[in-house]
mmCIF file of C-alpha atoms in Angstrom:
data_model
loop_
_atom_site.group_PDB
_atom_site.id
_atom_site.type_symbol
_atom_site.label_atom_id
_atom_site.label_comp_id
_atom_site.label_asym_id
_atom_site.label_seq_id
_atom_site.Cartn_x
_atom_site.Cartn_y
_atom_site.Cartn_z
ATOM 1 C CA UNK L 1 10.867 -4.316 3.929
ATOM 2 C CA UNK L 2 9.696 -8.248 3.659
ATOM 3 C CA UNK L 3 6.835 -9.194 4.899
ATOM 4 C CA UNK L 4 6.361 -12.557 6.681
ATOM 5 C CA UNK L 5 6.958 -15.411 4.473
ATOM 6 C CA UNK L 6 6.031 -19.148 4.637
ATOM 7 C CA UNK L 7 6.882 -22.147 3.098
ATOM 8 C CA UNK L 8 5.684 -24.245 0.777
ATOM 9 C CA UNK L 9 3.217 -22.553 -0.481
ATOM 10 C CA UNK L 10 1.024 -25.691 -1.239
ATOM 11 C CA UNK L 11 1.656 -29.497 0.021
ATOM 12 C CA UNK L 12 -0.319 -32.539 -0.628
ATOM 13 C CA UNK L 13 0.264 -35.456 1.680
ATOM 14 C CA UNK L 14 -1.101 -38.752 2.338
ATOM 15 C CA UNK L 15 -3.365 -39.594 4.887
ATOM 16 C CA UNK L 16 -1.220 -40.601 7.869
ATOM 17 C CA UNK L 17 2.227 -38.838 6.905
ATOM 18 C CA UNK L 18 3.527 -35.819 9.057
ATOM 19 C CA UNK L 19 4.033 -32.561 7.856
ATOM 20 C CA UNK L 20 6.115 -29.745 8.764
ATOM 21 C CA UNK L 21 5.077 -25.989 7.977
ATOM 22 C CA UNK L 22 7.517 -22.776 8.232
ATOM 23 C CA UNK L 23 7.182 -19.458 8.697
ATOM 24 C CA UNK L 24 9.548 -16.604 8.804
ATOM 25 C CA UNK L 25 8.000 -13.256 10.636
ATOM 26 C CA UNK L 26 9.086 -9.833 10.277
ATOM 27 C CA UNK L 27 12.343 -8.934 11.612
ATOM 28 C CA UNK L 28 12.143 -7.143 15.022
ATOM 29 C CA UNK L 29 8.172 -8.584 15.629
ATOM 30 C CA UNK L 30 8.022 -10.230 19.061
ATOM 31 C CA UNK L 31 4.724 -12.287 18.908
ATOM 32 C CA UNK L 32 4.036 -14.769 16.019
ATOM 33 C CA UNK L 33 0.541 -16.790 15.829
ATOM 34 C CA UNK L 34 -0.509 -19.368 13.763
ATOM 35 C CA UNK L 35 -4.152 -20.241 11.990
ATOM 36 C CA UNK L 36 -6.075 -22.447 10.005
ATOM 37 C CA UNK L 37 -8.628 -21.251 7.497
ATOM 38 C CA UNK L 38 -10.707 -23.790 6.629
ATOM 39 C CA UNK L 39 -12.309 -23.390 2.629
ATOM 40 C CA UNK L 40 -15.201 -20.927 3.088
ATOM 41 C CA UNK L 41 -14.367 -20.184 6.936
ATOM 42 C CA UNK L 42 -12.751 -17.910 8.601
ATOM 43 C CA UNK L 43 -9.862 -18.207 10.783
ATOM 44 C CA UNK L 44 -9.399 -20.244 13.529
ATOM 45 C CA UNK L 45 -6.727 -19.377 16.053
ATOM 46 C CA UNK L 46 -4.122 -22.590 16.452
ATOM 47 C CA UNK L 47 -1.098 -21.093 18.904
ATOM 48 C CA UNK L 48 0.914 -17.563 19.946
ATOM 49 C CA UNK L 49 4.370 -16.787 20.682
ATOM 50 C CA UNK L 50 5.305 -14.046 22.064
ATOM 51 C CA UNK L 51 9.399 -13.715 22.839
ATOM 52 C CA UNK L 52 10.771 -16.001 25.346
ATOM 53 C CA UNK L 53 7.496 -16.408 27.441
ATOM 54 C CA UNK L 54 5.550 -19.904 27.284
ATOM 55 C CA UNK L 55 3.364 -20.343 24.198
ATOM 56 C CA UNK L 56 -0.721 -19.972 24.712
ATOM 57 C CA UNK L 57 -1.489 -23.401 22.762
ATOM 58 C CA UNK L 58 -5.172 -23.156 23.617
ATOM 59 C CA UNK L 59 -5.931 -22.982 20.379
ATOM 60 C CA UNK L 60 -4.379 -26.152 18.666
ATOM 61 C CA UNK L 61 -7.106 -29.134 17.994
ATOM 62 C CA UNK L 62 -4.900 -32.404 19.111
ATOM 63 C CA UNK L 63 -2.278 -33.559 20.191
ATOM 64 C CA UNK L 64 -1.110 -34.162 16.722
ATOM 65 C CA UNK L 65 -0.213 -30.220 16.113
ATOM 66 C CA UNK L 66 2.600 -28.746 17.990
ATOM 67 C CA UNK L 67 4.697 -25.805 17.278
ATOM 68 C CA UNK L 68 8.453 -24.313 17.942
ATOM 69 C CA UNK L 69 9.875 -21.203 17.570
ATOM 70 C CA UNK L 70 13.372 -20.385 17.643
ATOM 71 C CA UNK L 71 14.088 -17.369 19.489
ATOM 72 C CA UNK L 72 11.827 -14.703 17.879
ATOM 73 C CA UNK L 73 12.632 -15.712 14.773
ATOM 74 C CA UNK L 74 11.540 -18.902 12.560
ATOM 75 C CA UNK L 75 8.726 -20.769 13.693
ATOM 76 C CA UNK L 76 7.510 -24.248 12.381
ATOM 77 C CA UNK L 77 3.970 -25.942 12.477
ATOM 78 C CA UNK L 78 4.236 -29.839 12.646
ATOM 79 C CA UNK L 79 1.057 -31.609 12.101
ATOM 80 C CA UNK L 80 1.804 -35.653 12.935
ATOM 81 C CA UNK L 81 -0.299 -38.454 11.554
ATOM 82 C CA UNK L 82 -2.262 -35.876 9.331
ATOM 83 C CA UNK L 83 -6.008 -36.316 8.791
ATOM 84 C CA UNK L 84 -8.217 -35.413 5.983
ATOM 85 C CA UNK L 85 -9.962 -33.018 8.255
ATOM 86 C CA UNK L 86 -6.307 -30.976 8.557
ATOM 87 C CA UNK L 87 -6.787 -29.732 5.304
ATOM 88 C CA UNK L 88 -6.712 -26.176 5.261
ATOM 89 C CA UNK L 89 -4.655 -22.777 4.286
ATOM 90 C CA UNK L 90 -2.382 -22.323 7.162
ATOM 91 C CA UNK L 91 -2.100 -18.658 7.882
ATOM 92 C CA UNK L 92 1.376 -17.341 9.999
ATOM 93 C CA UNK L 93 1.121 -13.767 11.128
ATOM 94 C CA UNK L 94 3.227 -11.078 13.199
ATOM 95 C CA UNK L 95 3.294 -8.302 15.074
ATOM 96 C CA UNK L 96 4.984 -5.632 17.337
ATOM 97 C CA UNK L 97 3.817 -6.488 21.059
ATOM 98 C CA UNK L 98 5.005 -2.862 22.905
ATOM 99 C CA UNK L 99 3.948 -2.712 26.855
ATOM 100 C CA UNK L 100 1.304 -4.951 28.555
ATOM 101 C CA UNK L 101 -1.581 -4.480 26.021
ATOM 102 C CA UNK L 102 -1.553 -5.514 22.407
ATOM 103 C CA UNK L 103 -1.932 -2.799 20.286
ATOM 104 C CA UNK L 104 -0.504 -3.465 16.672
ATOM 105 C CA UNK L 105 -2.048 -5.240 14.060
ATOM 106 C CA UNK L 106 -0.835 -8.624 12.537
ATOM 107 C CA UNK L 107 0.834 -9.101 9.700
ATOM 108 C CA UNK L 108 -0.121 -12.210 7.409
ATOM 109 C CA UNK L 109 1.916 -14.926 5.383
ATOM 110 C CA UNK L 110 0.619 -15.991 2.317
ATOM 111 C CA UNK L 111 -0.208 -19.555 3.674
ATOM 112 C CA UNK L 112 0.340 -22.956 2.799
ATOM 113 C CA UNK L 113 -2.676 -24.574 1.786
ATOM 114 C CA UNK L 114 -2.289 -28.086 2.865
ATOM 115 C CA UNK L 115 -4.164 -31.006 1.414
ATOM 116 C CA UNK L 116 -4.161 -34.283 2.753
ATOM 117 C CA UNK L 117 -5.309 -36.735 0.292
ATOM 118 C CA UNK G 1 -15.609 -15.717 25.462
ATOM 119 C CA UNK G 2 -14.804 -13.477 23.052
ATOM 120 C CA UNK G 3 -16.724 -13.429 19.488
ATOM 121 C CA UNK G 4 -17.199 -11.731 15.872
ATOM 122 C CA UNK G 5 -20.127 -11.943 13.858
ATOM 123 C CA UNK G 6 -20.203 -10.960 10.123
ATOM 124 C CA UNK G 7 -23.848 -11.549 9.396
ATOM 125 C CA UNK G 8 -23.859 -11.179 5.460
ATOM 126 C CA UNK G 9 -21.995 -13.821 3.691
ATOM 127 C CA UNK G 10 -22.170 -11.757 0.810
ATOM 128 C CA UNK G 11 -22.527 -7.982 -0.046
ATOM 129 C CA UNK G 12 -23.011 -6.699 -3.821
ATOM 130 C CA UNK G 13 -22.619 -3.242 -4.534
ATOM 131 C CA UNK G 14 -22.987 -1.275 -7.727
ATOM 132 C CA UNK G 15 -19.605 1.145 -8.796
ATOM 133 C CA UNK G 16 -19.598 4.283 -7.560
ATOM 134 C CA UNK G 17 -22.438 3.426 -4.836
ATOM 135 C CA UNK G 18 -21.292 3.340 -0.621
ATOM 136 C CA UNK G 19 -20.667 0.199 0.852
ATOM 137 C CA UNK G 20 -21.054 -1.253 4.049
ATOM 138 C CA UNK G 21 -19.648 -4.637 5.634
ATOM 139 C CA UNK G 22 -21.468 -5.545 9.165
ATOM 140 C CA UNK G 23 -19.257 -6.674 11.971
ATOM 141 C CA UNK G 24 -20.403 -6.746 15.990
ATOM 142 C CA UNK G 25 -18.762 -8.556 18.889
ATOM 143 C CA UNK G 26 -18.864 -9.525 22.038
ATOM 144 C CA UNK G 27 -16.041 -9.317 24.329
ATOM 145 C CA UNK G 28 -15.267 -9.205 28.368
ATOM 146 C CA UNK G 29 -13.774 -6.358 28.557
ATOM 147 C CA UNK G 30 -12.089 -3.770 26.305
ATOM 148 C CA UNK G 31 -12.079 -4.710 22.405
ATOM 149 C CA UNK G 32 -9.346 -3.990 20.091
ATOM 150 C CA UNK G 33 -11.083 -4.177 16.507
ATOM 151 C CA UNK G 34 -9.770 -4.892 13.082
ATOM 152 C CA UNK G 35 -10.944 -5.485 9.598
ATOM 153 C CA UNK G 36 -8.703 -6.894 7.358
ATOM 154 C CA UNK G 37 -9.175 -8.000 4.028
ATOM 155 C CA UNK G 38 -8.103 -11.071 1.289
ATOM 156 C CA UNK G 39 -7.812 -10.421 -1.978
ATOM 157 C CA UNK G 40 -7.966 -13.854 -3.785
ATOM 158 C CA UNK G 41 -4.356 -15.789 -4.236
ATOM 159 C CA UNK G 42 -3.360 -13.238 -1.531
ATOM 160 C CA UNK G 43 -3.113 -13.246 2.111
ATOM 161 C CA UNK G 44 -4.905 -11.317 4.353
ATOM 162 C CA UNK G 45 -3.848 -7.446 4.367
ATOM 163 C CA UNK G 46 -4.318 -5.043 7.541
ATOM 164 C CA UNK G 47 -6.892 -2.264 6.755
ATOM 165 C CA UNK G 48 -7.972 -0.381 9.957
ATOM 166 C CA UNK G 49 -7.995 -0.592 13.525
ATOM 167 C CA UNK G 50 -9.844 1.197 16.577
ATOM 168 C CA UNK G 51 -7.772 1.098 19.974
ATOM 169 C CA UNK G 52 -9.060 3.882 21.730
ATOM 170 C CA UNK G 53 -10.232 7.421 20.969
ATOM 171 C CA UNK G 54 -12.127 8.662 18.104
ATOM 172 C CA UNK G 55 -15.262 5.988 17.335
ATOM 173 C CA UNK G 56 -14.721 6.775 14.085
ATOM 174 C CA UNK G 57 -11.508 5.252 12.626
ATOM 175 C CA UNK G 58 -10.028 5.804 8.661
ATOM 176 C CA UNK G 59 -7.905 3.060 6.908
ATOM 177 C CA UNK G 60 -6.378 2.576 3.886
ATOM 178 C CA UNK G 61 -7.762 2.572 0.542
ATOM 179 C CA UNK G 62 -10.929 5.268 1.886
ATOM 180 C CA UNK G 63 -11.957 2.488 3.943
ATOM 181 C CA UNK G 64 -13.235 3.652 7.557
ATOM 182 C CA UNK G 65 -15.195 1.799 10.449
ATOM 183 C CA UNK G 66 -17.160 3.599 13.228
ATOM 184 C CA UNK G 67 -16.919 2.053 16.565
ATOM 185 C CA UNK G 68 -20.012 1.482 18.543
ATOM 186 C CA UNK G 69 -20.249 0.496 21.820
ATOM 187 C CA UNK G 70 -23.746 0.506 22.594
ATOM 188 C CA UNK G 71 -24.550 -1.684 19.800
ATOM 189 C CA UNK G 72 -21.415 -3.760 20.035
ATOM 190 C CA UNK G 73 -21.011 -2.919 16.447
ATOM 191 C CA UNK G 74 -17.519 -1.770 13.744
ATOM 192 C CA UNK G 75 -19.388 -1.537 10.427
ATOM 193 C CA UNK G 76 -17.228 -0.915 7.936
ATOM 194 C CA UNK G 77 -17.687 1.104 5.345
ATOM 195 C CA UNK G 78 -16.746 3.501 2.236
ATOM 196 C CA UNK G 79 -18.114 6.238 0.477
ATOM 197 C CA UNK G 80 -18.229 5.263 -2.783
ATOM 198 C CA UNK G 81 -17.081 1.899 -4.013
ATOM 199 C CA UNK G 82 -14.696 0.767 -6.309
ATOM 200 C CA UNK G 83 -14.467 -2.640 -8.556
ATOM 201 C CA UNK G 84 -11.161 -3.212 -7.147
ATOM 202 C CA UNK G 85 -12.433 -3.787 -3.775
ATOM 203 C CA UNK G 86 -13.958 -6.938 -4.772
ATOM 204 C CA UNK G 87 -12.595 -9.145 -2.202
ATOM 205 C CA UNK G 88 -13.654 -11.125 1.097
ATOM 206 C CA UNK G 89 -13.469 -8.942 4.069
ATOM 207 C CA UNK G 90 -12.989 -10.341 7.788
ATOM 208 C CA UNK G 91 -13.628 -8.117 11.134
ATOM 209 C CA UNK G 92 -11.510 -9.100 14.141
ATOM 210 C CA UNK G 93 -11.247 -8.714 17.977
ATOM 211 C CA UNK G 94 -8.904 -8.877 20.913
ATOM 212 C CA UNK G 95 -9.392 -7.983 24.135
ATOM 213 C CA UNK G 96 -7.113 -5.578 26.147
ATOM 214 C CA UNK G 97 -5.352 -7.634 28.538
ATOM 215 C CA UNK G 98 -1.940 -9.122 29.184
ATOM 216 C CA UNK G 99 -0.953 -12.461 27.532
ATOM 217 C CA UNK G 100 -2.388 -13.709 24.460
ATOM 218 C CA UNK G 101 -3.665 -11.638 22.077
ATOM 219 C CA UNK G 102 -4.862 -13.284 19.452
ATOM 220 C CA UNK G 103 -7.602 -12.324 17.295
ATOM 221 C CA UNK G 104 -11.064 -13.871 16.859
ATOM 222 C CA UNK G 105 -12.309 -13.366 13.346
ATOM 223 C CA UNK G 106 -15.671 -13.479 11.971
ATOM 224 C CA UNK G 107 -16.547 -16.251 8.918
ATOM 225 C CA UNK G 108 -15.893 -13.376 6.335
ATOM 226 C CA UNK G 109 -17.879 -11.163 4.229
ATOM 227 C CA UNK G 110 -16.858 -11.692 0.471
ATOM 228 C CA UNK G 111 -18.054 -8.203 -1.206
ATOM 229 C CA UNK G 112 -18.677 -8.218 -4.964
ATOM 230 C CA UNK G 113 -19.171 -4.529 -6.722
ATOM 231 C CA UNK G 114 -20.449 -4.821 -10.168
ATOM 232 C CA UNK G 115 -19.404 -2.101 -12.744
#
């Protein structure tokens, strides 16, 4: 079946413009997260969904990244006024969320790899 | 506050030789631990997971991890190693609770095996 999907793939923006990231999980997966990976890092948690309850945004840097998700389907990653430090590969992943406990792996986008120029 | 550390940046293998990728934690509580792995141009792909049960855990492509708790550790590891796992290699945690569950990753282990 298809796997979770973002788009674009790649943007370049200037300093100071706001962008807008989507990502489209796997049918029928409940929880969706979003992360950066910086070059040469590894990831860095940014925010979770997880069906209709309120998102854990503990992870997001500023006040300049917020998220939505529609239902649980598309979600979208808005990054206002971005910064030079924003760019990154921004990784969208889902999974199956079954009972209290979180047992199923995440499945990964392909990212958008964001440069701010 | 939950944590991964991959202590080798990078691993180099010889064909045909066993690998192993270092991962431990430290959690409060429970750990659910992952390794997943990036292939380059590709996103990150699922590979193995220990819940509960057997320490010792088997993946896809021969991969397998043994979980242990004493030592915090989820090596990974594979008998004999292929060119075509070239690739960079992350271990990930979550903790068994309700809520959030998303994963802390280590800073990735790229793993190089030379023919």
């Amino acid at each position: 079946g298809a796997g979770v999907s973002q788009s674009p793939s790649n943007k370049v923006t200037e300093k100071g413009k706001d962008v807008e990231l989507r990502c489209d999980p796997i049918s029928g997966h409940t929880a969706l997260y979003w992360y950066r990976q910086r070059l040469g890092q590894g990831l860095e948690f940014l925010i979770y969904f997880q069906g209709n309850s309120a998102p854990d945004k503990s992870g997001l840097p500023s006040d300049r990244f917020s998220a939505e998700r529609t239902g649980e389907s598309v979600s979208t990653l808005t990054i206002q006024r971005t910064q030079q430090e924003d760019s990154a590969v921004y990784l969208c992943a889902s999974s199956l969320v079954a009972g209290q406990f979180s047992r199923y792996e995440q499945y990964f986008g392909p990212g958008t790899r964001l440069t701010v120029t | 506050a939950q944590s991964v550390a991959q202590p080798e940046d990078q691993v180099n293998v010889a064909e045909g030789n066993p690998l192993t990728v270092k991962c431990t934690y430290s959690v409060s509580g429970n750990p659910y631990l992952f390794w997943y792995v990036q292939y380059p141009n590709r996103g990150l792909q699922f590979l193995l997971k220990y819940i509960t049960g057997d320490n010792l855990v088997k993946g896809s492509y021969g991969f397998e991890a043994e979980f242990n708790k004493s030592q915090t550790s989820f090596h990974l590891k594979k008998p004999s190693a292929l060119v075509s796992d070239s690739a960079l290699y992350f271990c990930a945690v979550t903790v068994r609770r309700t809520g959030a569950n998303n994963l802390f990753f280590g800073t990735g282990t790229r793993l190089t095996v030379i023919p």
